[in-house]
Short mmCIF file of C-alpha atoms and ligand atoms in Angstrom, two decimals:
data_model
loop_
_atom_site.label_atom_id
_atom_site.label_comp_id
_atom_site.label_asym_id
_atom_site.label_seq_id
_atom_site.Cartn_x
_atom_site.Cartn_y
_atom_site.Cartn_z
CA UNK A 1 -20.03 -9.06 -0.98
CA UNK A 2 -17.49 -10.96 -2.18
CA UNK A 3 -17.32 -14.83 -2.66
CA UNK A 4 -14.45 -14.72 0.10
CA UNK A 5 -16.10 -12.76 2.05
CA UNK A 6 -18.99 -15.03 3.36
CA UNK A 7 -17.44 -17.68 4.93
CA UNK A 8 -15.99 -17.10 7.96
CA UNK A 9 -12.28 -18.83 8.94
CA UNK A 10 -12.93 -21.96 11.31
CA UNK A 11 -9.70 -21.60 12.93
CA UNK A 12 -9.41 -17.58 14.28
CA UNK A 13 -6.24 -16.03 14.92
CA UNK A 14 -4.78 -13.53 16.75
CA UNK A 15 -3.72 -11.04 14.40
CA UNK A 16 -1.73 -7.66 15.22
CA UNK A 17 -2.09 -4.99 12.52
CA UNK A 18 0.76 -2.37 12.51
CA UNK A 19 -0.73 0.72 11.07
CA UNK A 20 -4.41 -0.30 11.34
CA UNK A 21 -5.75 3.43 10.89
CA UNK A 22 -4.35 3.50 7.17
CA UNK A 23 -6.14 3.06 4.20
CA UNK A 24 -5.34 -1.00 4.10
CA UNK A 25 -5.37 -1.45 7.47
CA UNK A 26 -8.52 -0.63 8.68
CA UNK A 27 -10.62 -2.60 5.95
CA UNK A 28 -8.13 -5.30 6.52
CA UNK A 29 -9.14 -5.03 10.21
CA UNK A 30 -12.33 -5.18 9.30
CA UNK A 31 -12.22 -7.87 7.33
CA UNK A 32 -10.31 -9.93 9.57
CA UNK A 33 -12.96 -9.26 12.52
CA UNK A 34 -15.24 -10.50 9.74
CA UNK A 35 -13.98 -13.93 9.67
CA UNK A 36 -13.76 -14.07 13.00
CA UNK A 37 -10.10 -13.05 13.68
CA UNK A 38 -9.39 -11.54 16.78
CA UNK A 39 -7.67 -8.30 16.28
CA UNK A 40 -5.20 -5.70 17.62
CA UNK A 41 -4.00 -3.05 15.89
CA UNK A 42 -1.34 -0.12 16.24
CA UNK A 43 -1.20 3.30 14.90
CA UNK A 44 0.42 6.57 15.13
CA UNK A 45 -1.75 8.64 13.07
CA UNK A 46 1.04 9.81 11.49
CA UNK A 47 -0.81 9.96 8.20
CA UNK A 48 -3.51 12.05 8.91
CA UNK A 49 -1.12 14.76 10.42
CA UNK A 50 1.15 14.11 7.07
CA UNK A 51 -1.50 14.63 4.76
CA UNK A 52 -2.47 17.56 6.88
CA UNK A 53 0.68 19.34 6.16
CA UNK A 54 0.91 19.04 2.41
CA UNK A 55 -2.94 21.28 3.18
CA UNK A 56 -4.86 17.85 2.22
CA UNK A 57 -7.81 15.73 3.16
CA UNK A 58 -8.81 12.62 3.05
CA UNK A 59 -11.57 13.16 0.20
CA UNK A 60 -14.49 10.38 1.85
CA UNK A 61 -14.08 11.87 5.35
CA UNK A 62 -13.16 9.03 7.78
CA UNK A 63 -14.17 9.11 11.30
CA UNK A 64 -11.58 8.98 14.26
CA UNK A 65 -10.44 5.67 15.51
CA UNK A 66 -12.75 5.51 18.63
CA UNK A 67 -15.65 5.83 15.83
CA UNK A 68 -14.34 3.32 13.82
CA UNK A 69 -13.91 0.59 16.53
CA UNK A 70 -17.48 1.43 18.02
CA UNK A 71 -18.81 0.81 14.37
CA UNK A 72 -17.00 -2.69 13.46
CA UNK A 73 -18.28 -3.82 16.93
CA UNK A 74 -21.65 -3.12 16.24
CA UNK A 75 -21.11 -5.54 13.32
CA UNK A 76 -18.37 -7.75 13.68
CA UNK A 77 -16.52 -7.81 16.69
CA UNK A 78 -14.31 -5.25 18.99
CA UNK A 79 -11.13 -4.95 17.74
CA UNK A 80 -8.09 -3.86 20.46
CA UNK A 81 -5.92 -0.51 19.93
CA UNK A 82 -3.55 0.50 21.11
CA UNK A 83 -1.57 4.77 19.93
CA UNK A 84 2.01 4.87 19.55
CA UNK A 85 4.72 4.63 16.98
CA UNK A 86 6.34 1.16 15.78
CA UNK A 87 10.25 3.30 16.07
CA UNK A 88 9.83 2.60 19.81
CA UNK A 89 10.99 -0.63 20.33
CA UNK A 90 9.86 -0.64 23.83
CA UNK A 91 6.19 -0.47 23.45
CA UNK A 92 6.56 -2.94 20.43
CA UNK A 93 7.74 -5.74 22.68
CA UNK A 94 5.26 -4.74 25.43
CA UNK A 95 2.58 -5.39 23.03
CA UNK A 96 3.64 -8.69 21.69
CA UNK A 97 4.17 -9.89 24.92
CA UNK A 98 0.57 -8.86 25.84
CA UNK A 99 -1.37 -9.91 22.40
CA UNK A 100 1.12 -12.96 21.96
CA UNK A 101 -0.50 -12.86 18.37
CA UNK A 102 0.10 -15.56 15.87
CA UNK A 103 0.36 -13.07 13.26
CA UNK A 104 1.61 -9.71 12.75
CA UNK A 105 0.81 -7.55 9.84
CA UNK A 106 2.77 -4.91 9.40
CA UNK A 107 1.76 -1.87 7.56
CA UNK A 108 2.91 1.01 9.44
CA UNK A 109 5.45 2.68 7.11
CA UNK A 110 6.12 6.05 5.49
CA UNK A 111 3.64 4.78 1.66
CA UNK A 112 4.55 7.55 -0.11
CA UNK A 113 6.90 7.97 -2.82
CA UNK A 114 6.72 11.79 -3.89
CA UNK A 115 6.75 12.27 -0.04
CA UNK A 116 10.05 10.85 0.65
CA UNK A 117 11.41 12.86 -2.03
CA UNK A 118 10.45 16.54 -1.12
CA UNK A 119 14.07 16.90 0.15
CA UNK A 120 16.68 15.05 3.07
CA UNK A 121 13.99 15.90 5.82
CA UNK A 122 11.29 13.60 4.51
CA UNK A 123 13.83 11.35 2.65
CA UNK A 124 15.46 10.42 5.85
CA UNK A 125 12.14 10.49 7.91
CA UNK A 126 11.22 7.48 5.54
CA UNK A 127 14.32 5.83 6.03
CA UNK A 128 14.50 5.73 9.73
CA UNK A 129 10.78 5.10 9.62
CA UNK A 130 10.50 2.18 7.66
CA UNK A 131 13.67 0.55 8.34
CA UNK A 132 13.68 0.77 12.09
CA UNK A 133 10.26 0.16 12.69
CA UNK A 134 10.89 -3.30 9.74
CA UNK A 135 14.16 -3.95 12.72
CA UNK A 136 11.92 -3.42 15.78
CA UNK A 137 9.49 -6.06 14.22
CA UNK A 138 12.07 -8.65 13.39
CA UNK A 139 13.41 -8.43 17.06
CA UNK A 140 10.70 -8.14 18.91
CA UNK A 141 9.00 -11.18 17.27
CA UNK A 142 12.54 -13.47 17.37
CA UNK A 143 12.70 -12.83 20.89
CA UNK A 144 8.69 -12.47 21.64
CA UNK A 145 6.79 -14.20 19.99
CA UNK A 146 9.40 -16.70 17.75
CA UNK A 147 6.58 -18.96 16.26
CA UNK A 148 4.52 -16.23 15.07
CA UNK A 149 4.45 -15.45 11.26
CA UNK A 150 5.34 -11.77 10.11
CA UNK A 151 2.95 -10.79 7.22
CA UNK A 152 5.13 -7.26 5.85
CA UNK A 153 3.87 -4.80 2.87
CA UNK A 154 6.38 -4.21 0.55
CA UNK A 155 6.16 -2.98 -2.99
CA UNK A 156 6.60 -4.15 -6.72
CA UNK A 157 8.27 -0.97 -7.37
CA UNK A 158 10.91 -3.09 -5.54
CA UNK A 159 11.87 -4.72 -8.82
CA UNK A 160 11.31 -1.72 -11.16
CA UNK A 161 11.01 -2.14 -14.53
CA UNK A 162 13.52 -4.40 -16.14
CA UNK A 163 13.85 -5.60 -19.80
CA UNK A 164 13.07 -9.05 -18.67
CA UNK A 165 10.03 -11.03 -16.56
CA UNK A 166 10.26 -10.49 -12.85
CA UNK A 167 9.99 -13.67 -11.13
CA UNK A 168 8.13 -13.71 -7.48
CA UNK A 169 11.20 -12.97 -5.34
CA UNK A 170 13.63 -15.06 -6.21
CA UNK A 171 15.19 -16.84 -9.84
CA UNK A 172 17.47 -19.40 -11.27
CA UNK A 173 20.82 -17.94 -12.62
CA UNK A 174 23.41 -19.15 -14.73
CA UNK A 175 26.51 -17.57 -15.02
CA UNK A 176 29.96 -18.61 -16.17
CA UNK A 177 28.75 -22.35 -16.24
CA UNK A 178 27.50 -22.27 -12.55
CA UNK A 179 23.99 -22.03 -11.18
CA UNK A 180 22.16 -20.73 -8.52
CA UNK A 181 18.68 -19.65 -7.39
CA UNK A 182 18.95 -16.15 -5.95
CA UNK A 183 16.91 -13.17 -5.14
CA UNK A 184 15.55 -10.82 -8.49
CA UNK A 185 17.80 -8.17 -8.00
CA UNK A 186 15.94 -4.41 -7.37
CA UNK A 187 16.02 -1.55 -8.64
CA UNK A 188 13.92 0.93 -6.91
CA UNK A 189 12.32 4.40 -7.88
CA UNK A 190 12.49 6.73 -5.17
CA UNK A 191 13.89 6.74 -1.44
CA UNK A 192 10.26 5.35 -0.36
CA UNK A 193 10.84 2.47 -2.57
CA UNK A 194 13.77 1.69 -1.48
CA UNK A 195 13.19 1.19 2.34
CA UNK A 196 11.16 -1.64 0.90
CA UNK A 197 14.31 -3.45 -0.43
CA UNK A 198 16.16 -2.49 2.67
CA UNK A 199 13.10 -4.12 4.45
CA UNK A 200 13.14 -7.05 2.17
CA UNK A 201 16.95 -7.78 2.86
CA UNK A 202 16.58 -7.40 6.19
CA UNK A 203 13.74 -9.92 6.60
CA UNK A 204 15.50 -12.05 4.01
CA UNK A 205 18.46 -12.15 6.63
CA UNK A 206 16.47 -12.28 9.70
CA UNK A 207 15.03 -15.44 8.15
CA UNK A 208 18.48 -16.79 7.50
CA UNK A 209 19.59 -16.17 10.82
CA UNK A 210 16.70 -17.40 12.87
CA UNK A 211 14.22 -19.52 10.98
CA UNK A 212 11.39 -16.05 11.28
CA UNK A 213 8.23 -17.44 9.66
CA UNK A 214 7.86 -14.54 6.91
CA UNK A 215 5.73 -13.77 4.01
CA UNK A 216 7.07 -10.84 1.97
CA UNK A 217 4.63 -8.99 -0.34
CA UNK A 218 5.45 -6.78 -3.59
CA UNK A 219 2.09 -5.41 -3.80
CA UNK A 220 1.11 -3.33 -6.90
CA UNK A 221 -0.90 0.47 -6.69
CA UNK A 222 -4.20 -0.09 -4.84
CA UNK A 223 -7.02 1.82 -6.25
CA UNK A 224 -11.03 2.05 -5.18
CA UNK A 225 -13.15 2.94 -1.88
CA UNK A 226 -14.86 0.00 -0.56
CA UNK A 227 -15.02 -3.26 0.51
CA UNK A 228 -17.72 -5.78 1.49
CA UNK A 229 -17.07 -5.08 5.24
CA UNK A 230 -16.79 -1.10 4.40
CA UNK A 231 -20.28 -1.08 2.93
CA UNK A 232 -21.96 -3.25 5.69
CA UNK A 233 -20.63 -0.72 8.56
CA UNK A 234 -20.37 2.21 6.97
CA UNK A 235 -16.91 2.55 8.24
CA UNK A 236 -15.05 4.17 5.47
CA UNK A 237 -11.35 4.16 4.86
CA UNK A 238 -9.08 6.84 3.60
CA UNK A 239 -9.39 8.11 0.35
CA UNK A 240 -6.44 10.40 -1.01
CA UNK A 241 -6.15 12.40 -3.96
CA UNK A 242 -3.40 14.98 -3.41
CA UNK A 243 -0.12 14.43 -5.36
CA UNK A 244 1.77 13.70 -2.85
CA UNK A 245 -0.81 10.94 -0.72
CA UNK A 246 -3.18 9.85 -4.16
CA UNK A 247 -2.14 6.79 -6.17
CA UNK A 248 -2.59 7.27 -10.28
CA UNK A 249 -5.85 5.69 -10.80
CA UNK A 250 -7.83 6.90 -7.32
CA UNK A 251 -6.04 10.47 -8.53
CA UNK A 252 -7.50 9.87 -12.01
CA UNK A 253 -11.20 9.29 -10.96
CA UNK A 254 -11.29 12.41 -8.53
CA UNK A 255 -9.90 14.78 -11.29
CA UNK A 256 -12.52 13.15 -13.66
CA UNK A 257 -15.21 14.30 -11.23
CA UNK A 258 -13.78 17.35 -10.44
CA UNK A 259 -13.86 18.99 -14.24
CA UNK A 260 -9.91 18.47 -14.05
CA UNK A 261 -7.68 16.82 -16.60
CA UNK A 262 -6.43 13.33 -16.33
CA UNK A 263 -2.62 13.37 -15.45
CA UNK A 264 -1.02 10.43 -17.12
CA UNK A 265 2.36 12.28 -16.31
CA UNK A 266 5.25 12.36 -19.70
CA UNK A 267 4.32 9.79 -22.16
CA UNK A 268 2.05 7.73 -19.87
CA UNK A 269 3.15 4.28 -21.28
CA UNK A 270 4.62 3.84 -17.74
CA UNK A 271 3.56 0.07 -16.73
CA UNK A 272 2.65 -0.94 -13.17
CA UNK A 273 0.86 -4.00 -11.41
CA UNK A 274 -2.06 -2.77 -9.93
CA UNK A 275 -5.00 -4.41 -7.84
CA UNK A 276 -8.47 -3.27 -6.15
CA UNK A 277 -8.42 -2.53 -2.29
CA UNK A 278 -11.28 -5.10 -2.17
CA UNK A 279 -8.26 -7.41 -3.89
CA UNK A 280 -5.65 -6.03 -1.66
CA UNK A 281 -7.22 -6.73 1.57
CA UNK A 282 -8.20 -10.53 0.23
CA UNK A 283 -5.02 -11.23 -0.65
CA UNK A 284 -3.79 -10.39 2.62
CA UNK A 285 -6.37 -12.45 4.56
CA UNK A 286 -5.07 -15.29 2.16
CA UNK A 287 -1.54 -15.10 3.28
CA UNK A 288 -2.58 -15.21 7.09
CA UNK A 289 -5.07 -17.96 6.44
CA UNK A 290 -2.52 -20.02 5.16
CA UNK A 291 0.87 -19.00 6.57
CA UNK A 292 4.17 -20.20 5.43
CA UNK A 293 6.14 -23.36 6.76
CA UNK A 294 7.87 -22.74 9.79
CA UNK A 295 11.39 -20.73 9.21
CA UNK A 296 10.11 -20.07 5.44
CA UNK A 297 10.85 -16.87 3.69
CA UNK A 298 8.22 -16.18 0.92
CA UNK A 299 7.48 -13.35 -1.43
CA UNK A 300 4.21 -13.20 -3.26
CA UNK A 301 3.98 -10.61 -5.78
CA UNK A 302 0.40 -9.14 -5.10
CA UNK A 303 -1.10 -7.53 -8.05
CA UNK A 304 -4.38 -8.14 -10.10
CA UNK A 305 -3.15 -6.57 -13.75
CA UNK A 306 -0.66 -4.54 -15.05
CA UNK A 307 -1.74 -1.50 -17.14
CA UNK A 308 0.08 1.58 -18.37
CA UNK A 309 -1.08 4.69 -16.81
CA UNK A 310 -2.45 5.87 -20.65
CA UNK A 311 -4.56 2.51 -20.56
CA UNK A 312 -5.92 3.33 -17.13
CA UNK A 313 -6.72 7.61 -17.60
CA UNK A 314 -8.67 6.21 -20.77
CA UNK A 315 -10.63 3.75 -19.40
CA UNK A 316 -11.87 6.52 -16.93
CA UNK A 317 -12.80 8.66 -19.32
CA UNK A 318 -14.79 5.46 -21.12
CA UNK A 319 -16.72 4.73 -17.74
CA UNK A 320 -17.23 8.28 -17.28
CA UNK A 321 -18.82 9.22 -19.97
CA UNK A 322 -20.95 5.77 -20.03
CA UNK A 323 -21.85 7.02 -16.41
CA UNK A 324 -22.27 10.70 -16.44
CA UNK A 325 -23.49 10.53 -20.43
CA UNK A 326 -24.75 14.64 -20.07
CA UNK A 327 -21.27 15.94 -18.48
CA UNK A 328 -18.18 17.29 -20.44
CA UNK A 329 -15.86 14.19 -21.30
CA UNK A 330 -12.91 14.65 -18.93
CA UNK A 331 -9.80 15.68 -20.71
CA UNK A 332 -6.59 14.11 -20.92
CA UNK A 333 -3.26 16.15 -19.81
CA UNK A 334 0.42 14.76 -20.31
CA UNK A 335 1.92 16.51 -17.78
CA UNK A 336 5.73 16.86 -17.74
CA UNK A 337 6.97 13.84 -15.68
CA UNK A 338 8.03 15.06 -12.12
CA UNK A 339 9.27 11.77 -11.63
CA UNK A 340 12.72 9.73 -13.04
CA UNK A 341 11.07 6.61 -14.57
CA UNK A 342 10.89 4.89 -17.78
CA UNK A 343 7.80 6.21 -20.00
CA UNK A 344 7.60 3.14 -22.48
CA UNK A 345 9.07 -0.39 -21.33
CA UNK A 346 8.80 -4.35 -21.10
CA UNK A 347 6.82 -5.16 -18.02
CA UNK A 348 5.63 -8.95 -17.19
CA UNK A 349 5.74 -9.69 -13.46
CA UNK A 350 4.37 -13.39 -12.71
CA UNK A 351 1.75 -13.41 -9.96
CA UNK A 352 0.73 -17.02 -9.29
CA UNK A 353 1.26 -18.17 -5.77
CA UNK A 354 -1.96 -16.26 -4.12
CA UNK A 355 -3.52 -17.55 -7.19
CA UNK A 356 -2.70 -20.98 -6.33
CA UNK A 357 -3.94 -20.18 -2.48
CA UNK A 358 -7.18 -19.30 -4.12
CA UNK A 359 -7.09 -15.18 -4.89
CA UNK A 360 -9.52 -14.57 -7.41
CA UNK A 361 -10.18 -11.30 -9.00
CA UNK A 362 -12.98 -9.62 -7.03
CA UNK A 363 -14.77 -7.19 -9.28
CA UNK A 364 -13.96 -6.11 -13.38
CA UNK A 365 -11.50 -2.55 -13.78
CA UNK A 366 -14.61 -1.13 -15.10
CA UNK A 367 -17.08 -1.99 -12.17
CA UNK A 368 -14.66 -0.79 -9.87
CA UNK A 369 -13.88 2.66 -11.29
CA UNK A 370 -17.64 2.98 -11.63
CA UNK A 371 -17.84 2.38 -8.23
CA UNK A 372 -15.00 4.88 -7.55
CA UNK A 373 -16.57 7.84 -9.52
CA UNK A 374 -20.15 7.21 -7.98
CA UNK A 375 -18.41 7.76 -4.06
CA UNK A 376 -16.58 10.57 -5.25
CA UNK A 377 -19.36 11.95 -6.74
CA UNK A 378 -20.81 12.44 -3.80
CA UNK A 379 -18.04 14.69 -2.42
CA UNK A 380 -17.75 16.76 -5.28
CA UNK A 381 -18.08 20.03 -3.41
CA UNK A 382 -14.88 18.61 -0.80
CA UNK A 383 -13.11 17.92 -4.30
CA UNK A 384 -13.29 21.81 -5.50
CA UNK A 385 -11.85 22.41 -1.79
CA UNK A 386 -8.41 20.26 -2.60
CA UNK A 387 -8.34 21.62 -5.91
CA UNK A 388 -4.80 23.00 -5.07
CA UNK A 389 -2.91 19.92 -4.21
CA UNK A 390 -4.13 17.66 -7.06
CA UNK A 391 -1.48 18.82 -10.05
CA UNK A 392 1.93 17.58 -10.08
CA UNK A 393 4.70 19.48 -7.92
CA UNK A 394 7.04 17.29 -6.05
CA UNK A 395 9.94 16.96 -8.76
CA UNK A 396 12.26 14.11 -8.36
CA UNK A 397 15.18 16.31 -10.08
CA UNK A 398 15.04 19.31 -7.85
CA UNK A 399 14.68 17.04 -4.64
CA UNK A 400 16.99 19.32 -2.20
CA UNK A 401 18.76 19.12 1.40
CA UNK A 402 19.03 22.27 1.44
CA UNK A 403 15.65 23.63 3.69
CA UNK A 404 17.01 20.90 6.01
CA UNK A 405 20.68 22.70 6.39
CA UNK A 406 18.53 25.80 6.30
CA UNK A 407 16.75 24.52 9.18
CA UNK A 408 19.47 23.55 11.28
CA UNK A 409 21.68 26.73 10.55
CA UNK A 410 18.76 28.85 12.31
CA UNK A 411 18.44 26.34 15.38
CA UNK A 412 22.32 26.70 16.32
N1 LIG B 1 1.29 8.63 -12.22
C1 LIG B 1 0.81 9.39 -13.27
N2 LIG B 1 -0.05 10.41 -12.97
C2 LIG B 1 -0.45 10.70 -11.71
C3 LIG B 1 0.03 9.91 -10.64
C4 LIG B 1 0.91 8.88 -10.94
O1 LIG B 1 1.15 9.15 -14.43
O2 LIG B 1 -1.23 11.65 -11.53
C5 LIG B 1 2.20 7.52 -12.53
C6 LIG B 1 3.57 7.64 -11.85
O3 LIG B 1 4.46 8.40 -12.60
C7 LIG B 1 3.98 6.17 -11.73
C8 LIG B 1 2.66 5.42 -11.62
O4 LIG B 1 1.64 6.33 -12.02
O5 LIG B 1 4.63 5.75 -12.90
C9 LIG B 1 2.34 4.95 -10.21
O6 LIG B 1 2.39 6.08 -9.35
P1 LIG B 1 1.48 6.14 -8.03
O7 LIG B 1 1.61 7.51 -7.46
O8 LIG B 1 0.13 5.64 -8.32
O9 LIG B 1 2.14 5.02 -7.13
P2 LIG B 1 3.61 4.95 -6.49
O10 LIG B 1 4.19 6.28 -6.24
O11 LIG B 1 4.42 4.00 -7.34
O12 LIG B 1 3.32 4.29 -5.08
C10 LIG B 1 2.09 3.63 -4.78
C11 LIG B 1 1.89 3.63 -3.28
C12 LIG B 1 3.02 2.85 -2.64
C13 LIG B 1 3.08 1.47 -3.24
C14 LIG B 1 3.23 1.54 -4.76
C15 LIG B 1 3.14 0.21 -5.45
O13 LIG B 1 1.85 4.96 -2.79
O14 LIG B 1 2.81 2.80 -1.24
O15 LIG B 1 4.17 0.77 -2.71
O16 LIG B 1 2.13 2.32 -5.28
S1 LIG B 1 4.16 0.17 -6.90
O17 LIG B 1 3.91 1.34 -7.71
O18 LIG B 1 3.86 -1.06 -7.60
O19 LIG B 1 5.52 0.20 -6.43
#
């Protein structure tokens, strides 16, 4: 258990979670019931059918949400539900006018880059997704619930990677013998990544025009399989591997275990803030433990370290082989890149403010990929089932409208 972890909060909240079934949300439920939070959360599922579709799994199976919620309250507390999707505005407000919650977290976007760029289908699916379920959530709480603070997941692949240190949210410029302090400009990835800077401009704005209370985080790749609250109800969250729903290192501990190659894709010296799920879901409880000033905008840039992708598939093979001393070192593969990214570049993002809260680095990169390989380990034989899905195939360059047009030539 972590050192955060064992004290609970002497003033609980009402917290709403907006996408509470996903692989944050529910050990940030958890963890928030923990301290002694009440909370509410909504969901669509709409991951677990999306993963479905790309003929994935969730490699630690999870149990459905009626399982999960009779497990946390056998060991922390009942937390409310409530199915639909955050794109209907009308259910939105008729849930913050029931919960009235003091905070509302919201997670329930479209997280996948290589998903939103299969073609115009899923490219616009994440558009209208995340940016009118991000508008739903700025209304519905300015006319709602005006005093409560919105808490909203956004990405550091907002920034990308510039020649020059990204500042958290916003920097001093001079230019032409004026100054000013204005937002880091961003320079997104993929369509995924930017709906987070739409989002981000939007909640800027809705700030500007109504005093919103809003903290805006650029969170980093999360990576591992448990956290205190996880372990103490066996109430597992989502693990994905597939190369459309896995994250690099999570993808790079399951190939490990499954006799695969490690996929550092091109050269691999591609740079990225990343941070444990243990980390992830502290830093969040952080940031609605100590909520920003009334009509302040903040951005925290929520990351633990930055690594290149090379740094991280060797280190795996290092803790592997430490672990597993009588199995075949895992091999290393540079894939071609299906992506449109920088392979080798400056990367120094600062990351002080949850710092200054009190964040503090829960568990070493090594313990926690040890950690990672052990679960996984145990569902080797679901591993050899995904096998398929694991290697690279969703190519930025050959990203097409043209199954959509396809589609809508045979409806007419
Ligand atoms: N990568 C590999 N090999 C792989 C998988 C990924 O080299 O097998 C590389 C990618 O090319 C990329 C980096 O690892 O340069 C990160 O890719 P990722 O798939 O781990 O993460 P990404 O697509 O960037 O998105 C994930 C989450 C997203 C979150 C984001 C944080 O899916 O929801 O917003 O991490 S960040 O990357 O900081 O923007």
């Amino acid at each position: 258990m972590s050192f955060f972890g064992i004290f609970p909060c002497l003033e609980g909240k009402k917290v709403l979670i907006l996408g509470m079934d996903g692989y944050i949300g529910w050990p940030l439920a958890l963890r928030l019931l923990a301290r002694g939070h009440q909370v509410t959360g909504v969901d669509s599922f709409i991951t677990r059918r999306r993963v479905r579709e790309v003929h994935s799994d969730s490699l630690i199976p999870i149990d459905s949400m009626a399982e999960r919620i009779r497990k946390a309250s056998r060991t922390f507390g009942e937390p409310g539900f409530v199915r639909f999707d955050v794109t209907d505005p009308r259910r939105l407000y008729s849930i913050l006018e029931k919960e009235k919650p003091d905070a509302i977290v919201h997670l329930a976007e479209q997280r996948s880059a290589p998903y939103s760029m299969i073609g115009l289908k899923q490219a616009t699916e994440t558009m209208m997704k995340n940016i009118v379920s991000t508008m739903n959530l700025i209304y519905a709480t300015k006319d709602i619930v005006p005093e409560s603070h919105i808490l909203k997941l956004g990405t550091m692949g907002e920034y990308g990677t510039p020649n020059i240190d990204i500042p958290e949210g916003f920097f001093e410029v001079n230019y032409h013998g004026r100054s000013d302090t204005l937002p880091f400009p961003k320079f997104a990835g993929s369509w995924y990544h930017w709906t987070k800077v739409h989002d981000s401009n939007n909640l800027m704005f809705a700030n500007r025009l109504w005093g919103t209370a809003i903290t805006d985080v650029m969170q980093g790749v999360v990576y591992g399989t448990r956290t205190s609250e996880i372990e103490s109800s066996s109430s597992h969250t989502r693990f994905d591997i597939d190369e459309v729903w896995g994250t690099a290192l999570n993808r790079f501990c399951a190939q490990a275990i499954a006799g695969l190659p490690i996929t550092p894709y091109g050269k691999g010296g591609q740079t990225r803030g990343f941070l444990s799920l243990e980390d992830s879901v502290q830093c969040l409880t952080i940031a609605i433990e100590n909520p920003p000033k009334n009509g302040e905008y903040r951005v925290f840039n929520q990351y633990d370290e930055h690594y290149s992708v090379n740094e991280l598939a060797s280190k795996v093979v290092e803790v592997f082989s430490s672990l597993y001393p009588d199995r075949k070192k895992p091999g290393i593969l540079h894939t071609a890149n299906p992506r449109i990214e920088k392979e080798e570049h400056y990367y120094n993002p600062e990351n002080v403010k949850l710092r200054e809260l009190g964040y503090r680095t829960a568990r070493s990169l090594e313990t926690e990929i040890s950690i990672i390989l052990q679960d996984v380990m145990k569902y080797s034989g679901r591993i050899r089932r995904l096998k398929d899905v694991i290697m690279p195939r969703t190519s930025w360059k050959e990203s097409s409208g043209k199954s959509a047009v396809a589609g809508t030539e045979k409806k007419k």
